């Protein structure tokens, strides 16, 4: 087992990535060079603000996104280190 990812963390990441809207959010953030504003995500998805916030919270709680407040707004970027660790963990199943 990867030292940085315990089984509970792997479960939390897997659950967070198990929703198509969350996958869309991750893909949209990945396309940006730097931070992605929350308003960009709201415009992209045809969902209520509270629903988008819920999805983002799941991704942040799984450490897949790094969040930063900017006044009343929030911005996000991928936590590439956690994604890399998760991918390394999953790679044990390809051998």
JSON list of C-alpha atoms in Angstrom, two decimals:
[
{"chain": "A", "resi": 1, "resn": "UNK", "atom": "CA", "xyz": [0.00, 0.00, 0.00]},
{"chain": "A", "resi": 2, "resn": "UNK", "atom": "CA", "xyz": [1.19, 3.46, -0.83]},
{"chain": "A", "resi": 3, "resn": "UNK", "atom": "CA", "xyz": [2.46, 5.23, 2.28]},
{"chain": "A", "resi": 4, "resn": "UNK", "atom": "CA", "xyz": [0.73, 8.53, 1.44]},
{"chain": "A", "resi": 5, "resn": "UNK", "atom": "CA", "xyz": [-2.63, 6.97, 0.57]},
{"chain": "A", "resi": 6, "resn": "UNK", "atom": "CA", "xyz": [-4.33, 4.78, 3.13]},
{"chain": "A", "resi": 7, "resn": "UNK", "atom": "CA", "xyz": [-7.42, 2.73, 2.26]},
{"chain": "A", "resi": 8, "resn": "UNK", "atom": "CA", "xyz": [-9.86, 5.35, 3.60]},
{"chain": "A", "resi": 9, "resn": "UNK", "atom": "CA", "xyz": [-8.27, 8.05, 1.48]},
{"chain": "A", "resi": 10, "resn": "UNK", "atom": "CA", "xyz": [-8.40, 5.84, -1.61]},
{"chain": "A", "resi": 11, "resn": "UNK", "atom": "CA", "xyz": [-12.08, 5.19, -0.91]},
{"chain": "A", "resi": 12, "resn": "UNK", "atom": "CA", "xyz": [-12.78, 8.94, -0.54]},
{"chain": "A", "resi": 13, "resn": "UNK", "atom": "CA", "xyz": [-10.96, 9.74, -3.80]},
{"chain": "A", "resi": 14, "resn": "UNK", "atom": "CA", "xyz": [-12.75, 6.94, -5.66]},
{"chain": "A", "resi": 15, "resn": "UNK", "atom": "CA", "xyz": [-16.15, 8.11, -4.43]},
{"chain": "A", "resi": 16, "resn": "UNK", "atom": "CA", "xyz": [-15.36, 11.71, -5.33]},
{"chain": "A", "resi": 17, "resn": "UNK", "atom": "CA", "xyz": [-14.44, 10.66, -8.87]},
{"chain": "A", "resi": 18, "resn": "UNK", "atom": "CA", "xyz": [-17.51, 8.44, -9.17]},
{"chain": "A", "resi": 19, "resn": "UNK", "atom": "CA", "xyz": [-19.81, 11.24, -10.32]},
{"chain": "A", "resi": 20, "resn": "UNK", "atom": "CA", "xyz": [-19.94, 12.48, -13.95]},
{"chain": "A", "resi": 21, "resn": "UNK", "atom": "CA", "xyz": [-20.29, 16.13, -12.89]},
{"chain": "A", "resi": 22, "resn": "UNK", "atom": "CA", "xyz": [-17.20, 15.87, -10.72]},
{"chain": "A", "resi": 23, "resn": "UNK", "atom": "CA", "xyz": [-15.29, 14.38, -13.64]},
{"chain": "A", "resi": 24, "resn": "UNK", "atom": "CA", "xyz": [-16.41, 17.36, -15.76]},
{"chain": "A", "resi": 25, "resn": "UNK", "atom": "CA", "xyz": [-15.24, 19.74, -13.04]},
{"chain": "A", "resi": 26, "resn": "UNK", "atom": "CA", "xyz": [-11.83, 18.05, -12.84]},
{"chain": "A", "resi": 27, "resn": "UNK", "atom": "CA", "xyz": [-11.50, 18.09, -16.65]},
{"chain": "A", "resi": 28, "resn": "UNK", "atom": "CA", "xyz": [-12.41, 21.79, -16.81]},
{"chain": "A", "resi": 29, "resn": "UNK", "atom": "CA", "xyz": [-9.91, 22.71, -14.11]},
{"chain": "A", "resi": 30, "resn": "UNK", "atom": "CA", "xyz": [-7.21, 20.63, -15.80]},
{"chain": "A", "resi": 31, "resn": "UNK", "atom": "CA", "xyz": [-7.62, 22.64, -19.03]},
{"chain": "A", "resi": 32, "resn": "UNK", "atom": "CA", "xyz": [-6.75, 25.88, -17.24]},
{"chain": "A", "resi": 33, "resn": "UNK", "atom": "CA", "xyz": [-3.12, 26.90, -16.91]},
{"chain": "A", "resi": 34, "resn": "UNK", "atom": "CA", "xyz": [-3.54, 28.30, -13.42]},
{"chain": "A", "resi": 35, "resn": "UNK", "atom": "CA", "xyz": [-6.48, 28.65, -11.04]},
{"chain": "A", "resi": 36, "resn": "UNK", "atom": "CA", "xyz": [-10.10, 28.22, -12.12]},
{"chain": "A", "resi": 37, "resn": "UNK", "atom": "CA", "xyz": [-12.70, 30.58, -10.71]},
{"chain": "A", "resi": 38, "resn": "UNK", "atom": "CA", "xyz": [-15.84, 29.09, -9.20]},
{"chain": "A", "resi": 39, "resn": "UNK", "atom": "CA", "xyz": [-17.94, 31.29, -11.49]},
{"chain": "A", "resi": 40, "resn": "UNK", "atom": "CA", "xyz": [-16.41, 29.56, -14.54]},
{"chain": "A", "resi": 41, "resn": "UNK", "atom": "CA", "xyz": [-17.55, 26.20, -13.20]},
{"chain": "A", "resi": 42, "resn": "UNK", "atom": "CA", "xyz": [-21.03, 27.54, -12.48]},
{"chain": "A", "resi": 43, "resn": "UNK", "atom": "CA", "xyz": [-21.37, 28.82, -16.04]},
{"chain": "A", "resi": 44, "resn": "UNK", "atom": "CA", "xyz": [-20.08, 25.57, -17.49]},
{"chain": "A", "resi": 45, "resn": "UNK", "atom": "CA", "xyz": [-22.49, 23.28, -15.63]},
{"chain": "A", "resi": 46, "resn": "UNK", "atom": "CA", "xyz": [-26.25, 23.58, -15.87]},
{"chain": "A", "resi": 47, "resn": "UNK", "atom": "CA", "xyz": [-26.70, 23.09, -12.14]},
{"chain": "A", "resi": 48, "resn": "UNK", "atom": "CA", "xyz": [-27.75, 25.16, -9.15]},
{"chain": "A", "resi": 49, "resn": "UNK", "atom": "CA", "xyz": [-24.96, 26.96, -7.32]},
{"chain": "A", "resi": 50, "resn": "UNK", "atom": "CA", "xyz": [-25.52, 24.82, -4.21]},
{"chain": "A", "resi": 51, "resn": "UNK", "atom": "CA", "xyz": [-25.17, 21.62, -6.27]},
{"chain": "A", "resi": 52, "resn": "UNK", "atom": "CA", "xyz": [-21.92, 22.80, -7.86]},
{"chain": "A", "resi": 53, "resn": "UNK", "atom": "CA", "xyz": [-20.66, 23.76, -4.40]},
{"chain": "A", "resi": 54, "resn": "UNK", "atom": "CA", "xyz": [-21.51, 20.28, -3.11]},
{"chain": "A", "resi": 55, "resn": "UNK", "atom": "CA", "xyz": [-19.56, 18.63, -5.94]},
{"chain": "A", "resi": 56, "resn": "UNK", "atom": "CA", "xyz": [-16.58, 20.91, -5.42]},
{"chain": "A", "resi": 57, "resn": "UNK", "atom": "CA", "xyz": [-16.63, 20.23, -1.67]},
{"chain": "A", "resi": 58, "resn": "UNK", "atom": "CA", "xyz": [-16.46, 16.49, -2.33]},
{"chain": "A", "resi": 59, "resn": "UNK", "atom": "CA", "xyz": [-13.41, 17.00, -4.54]},
{"chain": "A", "resi": 60, "resn": "UNK", "atom": "CA", "xyz": [-11.75, 19.33, -2.03]},
{"chain": "A", "resi": 61, "resn": "UNK", "atom": "CA", "xyz": [-12.47, 16.93, 0.86]},
{"chain": "A", "resi": 62, "resn": "UNK", "atom": "CA", "xyz": [-10.82, 14.14, -1.15]},
{"chain": "A", "resi": 63, "resn": "UNK", "atom": "CA", "xyz": [-7.78, 16.43, -1.58]},
{"chain": "A", "resi": 64, "resn": "UNK", "atom": "CA", "xyz": [-8.17, 16.33, -5.36]},
{"chain": "A", "resi": 65, "resn": "UNK", "atom": "CA", "xyz": [-8.64, 20.10, -5.56]},
{"chain": "A", "resi": 66, "resn": "UNK", "atom": "CA", "xyz": [-6.78, 22.89, -3.83]},
{"chain": "A", "resi": 67, "resn": "UNK", "atom": "CA", "xyz": [-9.12, 25.73, -2.90]},
{"chain": "A", "resi": 68, "resn": "UNK", "atom": "CA", "xyz": [-8.23, 29.33, -2.26]},
{"chain": "A", "resi": 69, "resn": "UNK", "atom": "CA", "xyz": [-10.51, 32.16, -1.22]},
{"chain": "A", "resi": 70, "resn": "UNK", "atom": "CA", "xyz": [-10.28, 35.43, -3.09]},
{"chain": "A", "resi": 71, "resn": "UNK", "atom": "CA", "xyz": [-12.59, 37.88, -1.38]},
{"chain": "A", "resi": 72, "resn": "UNK", "atom": "CA", "xyz": [-16.10, 36.45, -1.69]},
{"chain": "A", "resi": 73, "resn": "UNK", "atom": "CA", "xyz": [-15.07, 34.14, -4.53]},
{"chain": "A", "resi": 74, "resn": "UNK", "atom": "CA", "xyz": [-13.16, 30.90, -4.58]},
{"chain": "A", "resi": 75, "resn": "UNK", "atom": "CA", "xyz": [-10.71, 29.50, -7.07]},
{"chain": "A", "resi": 76, "resn": "UNK", "atom": "CA", "xyz": [-9.45, 25.97, -7.56]},
{"chain": "A", "resi": 77, "resn": "UNK", "atom": "CA", "xyz": [-6.62, 23.98, -9.07]},
{"chain": "A", "resi": 78, "resn": "UNK", "atom": "CA", "xyz": [-5.81, 20.30, -9.26]},
{"chain": "A", "resi": 79, "resn": "UNK", "atom": "CA", "xyz": [-3.78, 18.71, -6.52]},
{"chain": "A", "resi": 80, "resn": "UNK", "atom": "CA", "xyz": [-1.45, 16.97, -8.96]},
{"chain": "A", "resi": 81, "resn": "UNK", "atom": "CA", "xyz": [0.48, 15.25, -6.19]},
{"chain": "A", "resi": 82, "resn": "UNK", "atom": "CA", "xyz": [-2.62, 13.42, -4.93]},
{"chain": "A", "resi": 83, "resn": "UNK", "atom": "CA", "xyz": [-3.68, 12.51, -8.47]},
{"chain": "A", "resi": 84, "resn": "UNK", "atom": "CA", "xyz": [-0.19, 11.09, -9.10]},
{"chain": "A", "resi": 85, "resn": "UNK", "atom": "CA", "xyz": [-0.29, 9.05, -5.88]},
{"chain": "A", "resi": 86, "resn": "UNK", "atom": "CA", "xyz": [-3.76, 7.73, -6.71]},
{"chain": "A", "resi": 87, "resn": "UNK", "atom": "CA", "xyz": [-2.68, 6.77, -10.24]},
{"chain": "A", "resi": 88, "resn": "UNK", "atom": "CA", "xyz": [0.41, 5.03, -8.82]},
{"chain": "A", "resi": 89, "resn": "UNK", "atom": "CA", "xyz": [-1.84, 3.08, -6.47]},
{"chain": "A", "resi": 90, "resn": "UNK", "atom": "CA", "xyz": [-4.17, 2.06, -9.31]},
{"chain": "A", "resi": 91, "resn": "UNK", "atom": "CA", "xyz": [-1.24, 0.95, -11.43]},
{"chain": "A", "resi": 92, "resn": "UNK", "atom": "CA", "xyz": [-0.69, -2.09, -9.16]},
{"chain": "A", "resi": 93, "resn": "UNK", "atom": "CA", "xyz": [-3.76, -3.59, -10.83]},
{"chain": "A", "resi": 94, "resn": "UNK", "atom": "CA", "xyz": [-2.23, -3.52, -14.31]},
{"chain": "A", "resi": 95, "resn": "UNK", "atom": "CA", "xyz": [0.59, -5.92, -13.53]}
]
